Amino acid sequence: MAAARLRLIAAVAIMAAWEALAASGLLFRDVVPSLWYIAKALAITLADPAFYRNLGVTSGEFLMAVSVGGLAGASAGLALGANRFLAAAYERWVHYLAPVPKIIFFPALLLAFGAGPGSKIAMGAISCFFPVAISVASGVRAVRPVLLNVGHGFRATTWQMATKIYLPAVREPLLNGLRLGFGVAAIGILLAETKLSKAGIGFLVMDSYRRFDMPGMYALLILVVLLVAAVNAALTRLNRN
Amino acid sequence: MIRLAPVFGLVTLIAAGLALQGLIAIDVVSRYVVPPPSEVLAALGRIVVEEQVPARFLLTSAETFAAGLLILTAGVPAGFWLYHSRPFRRAFEPWVAAWAAAPLVLAYPLFLVLFGRSSITIVILGVAAGTAPVILKTVEGLAATRTVLIDVGRSLRLTRGQMFRKILFPAAMPAIFTGLRLGLTFSLINIVGVEFLINLGGLGQLINELAERYDLAGTYAAIGFVLLASMLFFVCLEHIERWLRRAYG
């Protein structure tokens, strides 16, 4: 109850401060528009079919990127986690490459996949690959030896070991990796769309910026943040269950 | 056998580079999409001299260092405050988690309008993207401190400052460093990303400029340079973390 009250007070204080700043004239007109204009822009954006068309483009790119990057990352993670030699040979490179800002690969991806959705999917897939691979590799190594012994005791086949023992055991790290991977894939795809694209939410944001439609840009940013937060919360809940 | 694995890994990477060189030579892979690795290696020296790589490297490093310092000085105290104030923690921890997950970098046009097209804007974006993980991990680390250690501190009548320095900080340090590494990763992604997108500043701008000139070998060499710089940065961070852990036992 106290937490809810504090949140309400903070939200009201932030909105009041925003309105005061908008009315003060301290910043250029429209840079900090009144909340009323942002709400109006939000309603216009939600009623605009172009928003859903572009959202569809970005969502399609996300799904493809997370599928390709997640599958490749999970396979690499399984191989690295289950094989000590492979881990000693390649895991350090995966760890070194993981924090590198992946946007630097975008010029190369543009040449390889063109200016369409292909380069954005590749961008998202590369971003998603590393957190999934690292998380699954450590998850495989954390599988309790007693479970492996039970599997061997029952003379489980490789397929049975993978589906009955490894997969349930790495479910949590896999979902954790996907949650992280989703976040970085979102950043990668949206940034790539702002750089060079003819469709997608990133393109819409840049279009608003070029037209200096600041309320429209705020509305788009609010919607993107809400969408990403919702997917993140859903993945967290799935992980807990 | 395992001891030879790192050498095996390096040899296979070099072999992959040589195979790529061969595939480009026989036109299986287009040299207009991927330049031969030999040309990329030759371009490394050229871009260092002609494109002022050391100065650009220093600029990106300075931006990252400034952002890192601000993240540390804002994130750890904020985490410490949230840990100590239970109602505030319960109220605002989900907000901080949502902040950490938000793709703030998409708002870079907004930051450009608000703060202008300068390094300051890039640092502000780096700080905005990297502070939330430090706050969350600091709270997590402090909350995981064993009760027996806190009780020992209380029985010795340690002051709040002593309690933080002697008990809470050493216990929470691994989590704080995990948060700092996450925060710096997000910060670096944003800093280099925005440099690349708005064509301003250090290494990110270098890649963008070379790509726009269609200097393929130079672009790949610059990408290699950013990879190297990023790896060195995080290896240094790992060493600092180990040193601090030893210093605090």
Coordinates of C-alpha atoms in Angstrom, one line a residue:
Chain A
M1 CA 0.0 0.0 0.0
A2 CA 2.8 2.4 1.0
A3 CA 4.7 1.4 -2.2
A4 CA 1.6 2.1 -4.3
R5 CA 1.2 5.5 -2.7
L6 CA 4.9 6.3 -3.2
R7 CA 4.6 5.4 -6.9
L8 CA 1.5 7.5 -7.3
I9 CA 3.2 10.5 -5.6
A10 CA 6.4 10.0 -7.8
A11 CA 4.3 9.7 -11.0
V12 CA 2.3 12.9 -10.2
A13 CA 5.5 14.8 -9.3
I14 CA 7.2 13.8 -12.5
M15 CA 4.2 14.8 -14.6
A16 CA 3.9 18.1 -12.7
A17 CA 7.6 18.8 -13.3
W18 CA 7.3 18.0 -17.0
E19 CA 4.3 20.3 -17.4
A20 CA 6.2 23.1 -15.5
L21 CA 9.2 22.6 -17.8
A22 CA 7.0 22.6 -20.9
A23 CA 5.3 25.9 -19.8
S24 CA 8.6 27.6 -18.6
G25 CA 10.0 28.2 -22.1
L26 CA 13.5 27.2 -20.8
L27 CA 13.9 24.8 -23.7
F28 CA 13.0 25.2 -27.4
R29 CA 9.3 25.1 -28.1
D30 CA 8.1 21.5 -28.8
V31 CA 11.2 19.9 -27.4
V32 CA 9.4 19.2 -24.1
P33 CA 5.7 19.4 -25.3
S34 CA 2.8 19.4 -22.9
L35 CA 1.6 16.0 -21.8
W36 CA -1.7 16.8 -23.5
Y37 CA 0.0 16.9 -26.9
I38 CA 1.9 13.7 -26.2
A39 CA -1.4 12.0 -25.2
K40 CA -3.0 13.3 -28.4
A41 CA 0.0 12.0 -30.5
L42 CA -0.3 8.6 -28.7
A43 CA -4.0 8.4 -29.7
I44 CA -3.2 9.4 -33.3
T45 CA -0.3 6.9 -33.5
L46 CA -2.5 4.1 -32.1
A47 CA -5.3 4.9 -34.7
D48 CA -2.8 5.1 -37.6
P49 CA -2.7 1.9 -39.8
A50 CA 0.9 2.9 -40.8
F51 CA 2.0 2.3 -37.2
Y52 CA 0.7 -1.3 -37.2
R53 CA 2.3 -1.9 -40.6
N54 CA 5.7 -0.8 -39.4
L55 CA 5.2 -2.6 -36.1
G56 CA 4.6 -5.7 -38.1
V57 CA 7.8 -5.2 -40.1
T58 CA 9.9 -4.8 -36.9
S59 CA 8.1 -7.7 -35.1
G60 CA 8.8 -10.0 -38.1
E61 CA 12.5 -9.0 -38.0
F62 CA 12.5 -9.6 -34.2
L63 CA 11.0 -13.1 -34.5
M64 CA 13.3 -14.1 -37.3
A65 CA 16.4 -12.7 -35.5
V66 CA 15.6 -14.3 -32.1
S67 CA 14.8 -17.6 -33.8
V68 CA 18.0 -17.7 -35.8
G69 CA 20.2 -16.2 -33.1
G70 CA 18.5 -18.2 -30.3
L71 CA 18.8 -21.5 -32.1
A72 CA 22.4 -20.9 -33.1
G73 CA 23.3 -19.6 -29.6
A74 CA 21.6 -22.6 -27.9
S75 CA 23.4 -25.1 -30.2
A76 CA 26.7 -23.4 -29.6
G77 CA 26.0 -23.2 -25.9
L78 CA 25.2 -27.0 -25.7
A79 CA 28.4 -27.8 -27.6
L80 CA 30.5 -25.6 -25.4
G81 CA 28.9 -26.7 -22.2
A82 CA 29.0 -30.5 -23.0
N83 CA 32.5 -30.6 -24.5
R84 CA 35.5 -29.4 -22.3
F85 CA 37.9 -29.3 -25.3
L86 CA 35.6 -27.1 -27.4
A87 CA 35.0 -24.9 -24.3
A88 CA 38.7 -24.5 -23.7
A89 CA 39.3 -23.8 -27.5
Y90 CA 36.5 -21.3 -28.2
E91 CA 34.6 -20.1 -25.1
R92 CA 37.0 -17.3 -24.3
W93 CA 36.4 -15.8 -27.8
V94 CA 32.6 -16.0 -27.2
H95 CA 33.1 -14.1 -23.9
Y96 CA 35.4 -11.5 -25.5
L97 CA 33.0 -10.9 -28.4
A98 CA 29.8 -10.8 -26.3
P99 CA 30.2 -7.2 -25.0
V100 CA 31.3 -5.7 -28.3
P101 CA 28.8 -3.2 -29.7
K102 CA 27.3 -5.2 -32.6
I103 CA 26.2 -2.1 -34.5
I104 CA 29.8 -1.9 -35.8
F105 CA 29.1 -5.0 -38.0
F106 CA 26.2 -3.1 -39.7
P107 CA 28.2 -1.8 -42.7
A108 CA 29.4 -5.4 -43.4
L109 CA 25.8 -6.8 -42.9
L110 CA 24.5 -4.2 -45.3
L111 CA 26.9 -5.4 -48.0
A112 CA 26.1 -9.0 -47.4
F113 CA 22.3 -8.8 -46.9
G114 CA 21.2 -5.5 -48.5
A115 CA 19.3 -2.5 -47.1
G116 CA 16.1 -4.5 -46.6
P117 CA 15.0 -6.6 -43.6
G118 CA 17.8 -9.2 -44.1
S119 CA 20.5 -6.9 -42.7
K120 CA 18.3 -6.1 -39.7
I121 CA 17.5 -9.8 -39.0
A122 CA 21.3 -10.5 -39.2
M123 CA 22.0 -7.7 -36.8
G124 CA 19.4 -8.9 -34.3
A125 CA 20.6 -12.5 -34.7
I126 CA 24.2 -11.7 -34.0
S127 CA 23.2 -9.6 -30.9
C128 CA 21.0 -12.5 -29.6
F129 CA 23.5 -15.2 -30.2
F130 CA 26.0 -14.3 -27.5
P131 CA 23.8 -14.1 -24.3
V132 CA 22.0 -17.3 -25.3
A133 CA 25.3 -19.2 -26.0
I134 CA 26.9 -18.1 -22.7
S135 CA 23.8 -18.7 -20.6
V136 CA 23.2 -22.2 -22.1
A137 CA 26.9 -23.2 -21.8
S138 CA 27.0 -22.4 -18.1
G139 CA 23.6 -24.1 -17.7
V140 CA 24.8 -27.3 -19.2
R141 CA 27.8 -27.3 -16.9
A142 CA 25.6 -26.9 -13.9
V143 CA 23.5 -30.0 -14.6
R144 CA 23.8 -32.2 -11.5
P145 CA 26.1 -35.2 -12.1
V146 CA 23.6 -37.5 -10.3
L147 CA 21.0 -36.8 -13.1
L148 CA 23.6 -37.7 -15.8
N149 CA 24.5 -40.9 -13.9
V150 CA 20.8 -41.8 -13.6
G151 CA 20.5 -41.3 -17.4
H152 CA 23.5 -43.4 -18.1
G153 CA 22.2 -46.0 -15.5
F154 CA 19.0 -46.3 -17.5
R155 CA 21.1 -46.6 -20.7
A156 CA 19.4 -43.5 -22.2
T157 CA 20.2 -42.8 -25.8
T158 CA 21.8 -39.5 -26.8
W159 CA 18.4 -38.2 -27.9
Q160 CA 16.8 -39.3 -24.6
M161 CA 19.7 -37.7 -22.6
A162 CA 19.2 -34.4 -24.6
T163 CA 15.4 -34.3 -24.2
K164 CA 14.9 -35.9 -20.7
I165 CA 17.9 -34.5 -18.9
Y166 CA 19.8 -31.7 -20.6
L167 CA 16.8 -29.8 -22.0
P168 CA 14.7 -29.6 -18.8
A169 CA 17.9 -28.7 -16.9
V170 CA 18.9 -25.9 -19.2
R171 CA 15.4 -24.5 -19.6
E172 CA 15.9 -21.7 -17.1
P173 CA 19.3 -20.6 -18.4
L174 CA 17.9 -20.8 -21.9
L175 CA 15.0 -18.5 -21.1
N176 CA 17.3 -16.2 -19.2
G177 CA 19.6 -16.0 -22.2
L178 CA 16.7 -15.4 -24.5
R179 CA 15.4 -12.6 -22.3
L180 CA 18.8 -10.9 -22.4
G181 CA 19.1 -11.8 -26.1
F182 CA 15.7 -10.3 -26.8
G183 CA 16.8 -7.0 -25.3
V184 CA 20.0 -6.7 -27.2
A185 CA 18.4 -7.9 -30.4
A186 CA 15.7 -5.2 -30.0
I187 CA 18.4 -2.5 -29.6
G188 CA 20.3 -3.9 -32.6
I189 CA 17.3 -4.0 -34.9
L190 CA 15.9 -0.6 -33.9
L191 CA 19.3 1.1 -34.3
A192 CA 19.8 -0.5 -37.7
E193 CA 16.3 0.7 -38.7
T194 CA 17.2 4.2 -37.7
K195 CA 20.4 4.1 -39.7
L196 CA 19.0 2.8 -43.0
S197 CA 15.5 1.5 -43.7
K198 CA 12.2 2.3 -45.4
A199 CA 10.0 0.6 -42.8
G200 CA 9.9 -0.4 -39.1
I201 CA 9.5 1.4 -35.8
G202 CA 13.1 2.8 -36.0
F203 CA 12.3 4.3 -39.4
L204 CA 9.1 5.9 -37.9
V205 CA 11.2 7.4 -35.1
M206 CA 13.7 8.9 -37.5
D207 CA 10.8 10.1 -39.7
S208 CA 9.3 12.0 -36.7
Y209 CA 12.7 13.4 -35.9
R210 CA 13.2 14.7 -39.5
R211 CA 9.7 16.3 -39.4
F212 CA 10.5 17.6 -35.9
D213 CA 7.2 16.0 -34.7
M214 CA 8.4 15.8 -31.1
P215 CA 5.0 14.7 -29.6
G216 CA 4.9 11.9 -32.2
M217 CA 8.4 10.8 -31.4
Y218 CA 7.6 10.8 -27.7
A219 CA 4.5 8.7 -28.4
L220 CA 6.5 6.2 -30.4
L221 CA 9.2 5.9 -27.7
I222 CA 6.6 5.3 -25.0
L223 CA 5.0 2.6 -27.1
V224 CA 8.3 0.9 -27.9
V225 CA 9.3 1.0 -24.2
L226 CA 5.9 -0.5 -23.1
L227 CA 6.1 -3.2 -25.8
V228 CA 9.7 -4.3 -24.8
A229 CA 8.8 -4.1 -21.1
A230 CA 5.7 -6.3 -21.7
V231 CA 7.7 -9.0 -23.6
N232 CA 10.4 -8.8 -21.0
A233 CA 7.9 -9.3 -18.2
A234 CA 6.2 -12.2 -20.1
L235 CA 9.6 -14.0 -20.5
T236 CA 10.4 -13.4 -16.8
R237 CA 7.1 -14.9 -15.8
L238 CA 7.6 -17.8 -18.1
N239 CA 11.0 -18.4 -16.5
R240 CA 9.5 -18.3 -13.0
N241 CA 6.7 -20.8 -13.8
Chain B
M1 CA 45.0 -32.5 -24.5
I2 CA 42.9 -29.8 -22.9
R3 CA 46.0 -27.6 -22.5
L4 CA 46.4 -27.6 -26.3
A5 CA 42.8 -26.5 -26.8
P6 CA 43.5 -22.7 -26.8
V7 CA 46.2 -23.1 -29.4
F8 CA 43.9 -25.3 -31.4
G9 CA 41.2 -22.6 -31.2
L10 CA 43.6 -19.9 -32.4
V11 CA 44.9 -22.2 -35.2
T12 CA 41.4 -23.0 -36.5
L13 CA 40.6 -19.2 -36.5
I14 CA 43.7 -18.5 -38.5
A15 CA 42.8 -21.4 -40.8
A16 CA 39.3 -20.0 -41.3
G17 CA 40.9 -16.7 -42.3
L18 CA 43.2 -18.4 -44.8
A19 CA 40.2 -20.4 -46.2
L20 CA 38.3 -17.1 -46.7
Q21 CA 41.3 -15.7 -48.5
G22 CA 41.3 -18.7 -50.8
L23 CA 37.5 -18.5 -51.4
I24 CA 37.8 -14.8 -52.3
A25 CA 40.8 -15.6 -54.7
I26 CA 38.7 -18.1 -56.6
D27 CA 35.6 -15.8 -56.6
V28 CA 33.4 -18.0 -54.5
V29 CA 33.1 -15.1 -52.1
S30 CA 32.8 -11.6 -53.7
R31 CA 35.7 -9.3 -52.8
Y32 CA 33.1 -6.4 -53.1
V33 CA 31.3 -7.8 -50.1
V34 CA 34.1 -9.3 -48.0
P35 CA 37.6 -8.0 -48.6
P36 CA 40.6 -10.5 -48.5
P37 CA 41.9 -10.8 -44.9
S38 CA 45.4 -9.9 -46.2
E39 CA 44.1 -6.5 -47.4
V40 CA 42.3 -6.0 -44.1
L41 CA 45.6 -6.6 -42.2
A42 CA 47.4 -4.2 -44.6
A43 CA 44.7 -1.6 -44.0
L44 CA 45.3 -1.7 -40.2
G45 CA 48.5 0.2 -40.4
R46 CA 47.1 2.7 -42.9
I47 CA 44.0 3.6 -40.9
V48 CA 46.1 4.0 -37.7
V49 CA 48.2 6.7 -39.5
E50 CA 45.7 8.3 -41.9
E51 CA 42.5 8.2 -39.8
Q52 CA 44.0 9.3 -36.5
V53 CA 43.0 6.0 -34.8
P54 CA 44.9 6.8 -31.5
A55 CA 43.1 10.1 -31.1
R56 CA 39.7 8.5 -31.9
F57 CA 40.5 5.6 -29.5
L58 CA 41.3 8.1 -26.8
L59 CA 38.0 10.0 -27.4
T60 CA 35.9 6.9 -27.2
S61 CA 37.8 5.7 -24.2
A62 CA 37.4 9.1 -22.5
E63 CA 33.6 9.0 -23.2
T64 CA 33.3 5.5 -21.9
F65 CA 35.5 6.3 -18.8
A66 CA 33.4 9.4 -18.0
A67 CA 30.2 7.5 -18.4
G68 CA 31.6 4.6 -16.3
L69 CA 32.6 7.0 -13.6
L70 CA 29.2 8.6 -13.5
I71 CA 27.5 5.2 -13.6
L72 CA 29.5 4.1 -10.6
T73 CA 29.1 7.3 -8.6
A74 CA 25.3 7.4 -9.3
G75 CA 24.5 3.7 -9.4
V76 CA 26.1 2.4 -6.2
P77 CA 24.8 5.1 -3.9
A78 CA 21.4 4.8 -5.4
G79 CA 21.5 1.0 -4.9
F80 CA 22.7 1.5 -1.3
W81 CA 19.8 4.0 -0.7
L82 CA 17.2 1.7 -2.2
Y83 CA 18.6 -1.2 0.0
H84 CA 18.3 0.8 3.1
S85 CA 14.8 2.3 2.4
R86 CA 12.5 -0.7 2.2
P87 CA 9.3 1.2 1.1
F88 CA 11.2 3.0 -1.6
R89 CA 12.8 -0.2 -2.7
R90 CA 9.4 -1.9 -3.0
A91 CA 8.0 1.1 -4.9
F92 CA 10.8 1.8 -7.3
E93 CA 12.8 -1.4 -7.9
P94 CA 10.3 -2.5 -10.6
W95 CA 10.7 1.0 -12.2
V96 CA 14.5 0.6 -12.3
A97 CA 14.1 -2.9 -13.8
A98 CA 11.8 -1.5 -16.5
W99 CA 14.4 1.3 -17.1
A100 CA 17.2 -1.4 -17.5
A101 CA 15.1 -3.2 -20.1
A102 CA 14.1 -0.2 -22.1
P103 CA 15.9 0.4 -25.4
L104 CA 16.8 4.0 -24.4
V105 CA 19.3 4.3 -27.3
L106 CA 16.3 4.6 -29.7
A107 CA 15.7 8.0 -28.0
Y108 CA 19.0 9.3 -29.3
P109 CA 17.3 11.9 -31.7
L110 CA 15.6 13.3 -28.6
F111 CA 18.9 13.5 -26.7
L112 CA 20.4 15.3 -29.8
V113 CA 17.6 17.9 -29.7
L114 CA 17.9 18.3 -25.9
F115 CA 21.7 18.4 -25.5
G116 CA 23.0 19.2 -28.9
R117 CA 25.3 17.1 -31.2
S118 CA 28.3 16.7 -29.0
S119 CA 30.3 14.2 -26.9
I120 CA 28.3 15.3 -23.8
T121 CA 25.1 13.9 -25.4
I122 CA 27.0 10.6 -26.2
V123 CA 28.2 10.4 -22.5
I124 CA 24.6 11.2 -21.2
L125 CA 23.2 8.4 -23.4
G126 CA 25.9 6.0 -22.1
V127 CA 25.0 6.9 -18.5
A128 CA 21.3 6.6 -19.1
A129 CA 21.8 3.1 -20.5
G130 CA 24.3 1.9 -18.0
T131 CA 23.1 3.1 -14.6
A132 CA 20.1 0.9 -14.0
P133 CA 22.0 -2.5 -14.0
V134 CA 24.4 -1.1 -11.4
I135 CA 21.6 0.0 -9.1
L136 CA 19.8 -3.4 -9.5
K137 CA 22.9 -5.5 -8.9
T138 CA 24.0 -3.3 -5.9
V139 CA 20.7 -3.8 -4.2
E140 CA 20.8 -7.6 -5.0
G141 CA 24.4 -7.9 -3.6
L142 CA 23.6 -5.9 -0.5
A143 CA 20.4 -7.9 0.1
A144 CA 22.3 -11.1 -0.2
T145 CA 24.8 -10.2 2.6
R146 CA 24.7 -13.0 5.2
T147 CA 22.8 -11.9 8.3
V148 CA 25.5 -13.3 10.6
L149 CA 28.0 -10.8 9.2
I150 CA 25.6 -7.9 9.7
D151 CA 25.0 -9.1 13.3
V152 CA 28.7 -9.2 13.9
G153 CA 29.0 -5.6 12.7
R154 CA 26.1 -4.5 14.9
S155 CA 27.6 -6.2 18.0
L156 CA 30.9 -4.4 17.3
R157 CA 28.8 -1.2 17.2
L158 CA 30.1 -0.2 13.7
T159 CA 29.0 3.1 12.3
R160 CA 27.0 3.2 9.1
G161 CA 30.1 4.1 7.1
Q162 CA 32.2 1.4 8.8
M163 CA 29.4 -1.1 8.2
F164 CA 29.4 -0.3 4.5
R165 CA 33.2 -0.3 4.1
K166 CA 33.9 -3.4 6.2
I167 CA 30.9 -5.6 5.7
L168 CA 28.4 -4.6 3.1
F169 CA 30.7 -3.5 0.3
P170 CA 33.0 -6.5 0.4
A171 CA 30.0 -8.9 0.5
A172 CA 28.3 -7.1 -2.3
M173 CA 31.4 -6.5 -4.4
P174 CA 31.0 -9.5 -6.8
A175 CA 27.4 -8.4 -7.6
I176 CA 28.4 -4.8 -7.9
F177 CA 31.1 -5.8 -10.4
T178 CA 28.6 -7.9 -12.4
G179 CA 26.3 -4.8 -12.5
L180 CA 29.2 -2.6 -13.5
R181 CA 30.3 -5.0 -16.3
L182 CA 26.7 -5.1 -17.5
G183 CA 26.3 -1.3 -17.2
L184 CA 29.6 -0.7 -19.1
T185 CA 28.6 -3.1 -21.8
F186 CA 25.3 -1.3 -22.3
S187 CA 27.1 2.0 -22.1
L188 CA 29.8 1.0 -24.7
I189 CA 27.1 -0.3 -27.0
N190 CA 25.3 3.1 -26.8
I191 CA 28.4 5.2 -27.1
V192 CA 29.9 3.4 -30.1
G193 CA 26.4 3.0 -31.6
V194 CA 25.5 6.7 -31.4
E195 CA 29.0 7.7 -32.6
F196 CA 28.3 5.4 -35.6
L197 CA 24.7 6.6 -36.2
I198 CA 25.3 10.4 -35.9
N199 CA 28.8 10.3 -37.4
L200 CA 30.4 12.0 -34.5
G201 CA 33.4 11.3 -32.2
G202 CA 35.7 8.3 -32.1
L203 CA 35.8 4.8 -33.3
G204 CA 32.1 4.5 -34.2
Q205 CA 32.4 7.5 -36.5
L206 CA 35.5 6.0 -38.1
I207 CA 33.6 2.8 -39.1
N208 CA 30.8 5.0 -40.5
E209 CA 33.1 7.3 -42.5
L210 CA 35.1 4.4 -44.0
A211 CA 31.9 2.5 -44.9
E212 CA 30.5 5.7 -46.6
R213 CA 33.7 6.0 -48.6
Y214 CA 33.3 2.3 -49.6
D215 CA 36.8 1.6 -48.2
L216 CA 36.0 -2.0 -47.5
A217 CA 39.4 -3.1 -46.2
G218 CA 39.5 0.0 -44.0
T219 CA 36.0 -0.6 -42.7
Y220 CA 36.8 -4.2 -41.7
A221 CA 40.1 -3.1 -40.2
A222 CA 38.3 -0.5 -38.2
I223 CA 35.8 -3.2 -37.0
G224 CA 38.7 -5.3 -36.0
F225 CA 40.2 -2.4 -34.1
V226 CA 37.0 -1.8 -32.2
L227 CA 36.8 -5.5 -31.4
L228 CA 40.3 -5.4 -30.0
A229 CA 39.7 -2.2 -28.0
S230 CA 36.5 -3.7 -26.6
M231 CA 38.2 -7.0 -25.6
L232 CA 41.1 -5.1 -24.0
F233 CA 38.6 -2.9 -22.1
F234 CA 36.8 -5.9 -20.6
V235 CA 40.0 -7.8 -19.9
C236 CA 41.3 -4.8 -17.9
L237 CA 38.0 -4.7 -16.0
E238 CA 38.3 -8.3 -15.1
H239 CA 41.8 -7.7 -13.8
I240 CA 40.6 -4.8 -11.7
E241 CA 37.8 -6.9 -10.3
R242 CA 40.3 -9.7 -9.3
W243 CA 42.6 -7.2 -7.7
L244 CA 39.8 -5.6 -5.7
R245 CA 38.6 -9.0 -4.6
R246 CA 42.1 -9.9 -3.4
A247 CA 42.4 -6.5 -1.7
Y248 CA 39.2 -7.0 0.2
G249 CA 39.7 -10.6 0.9

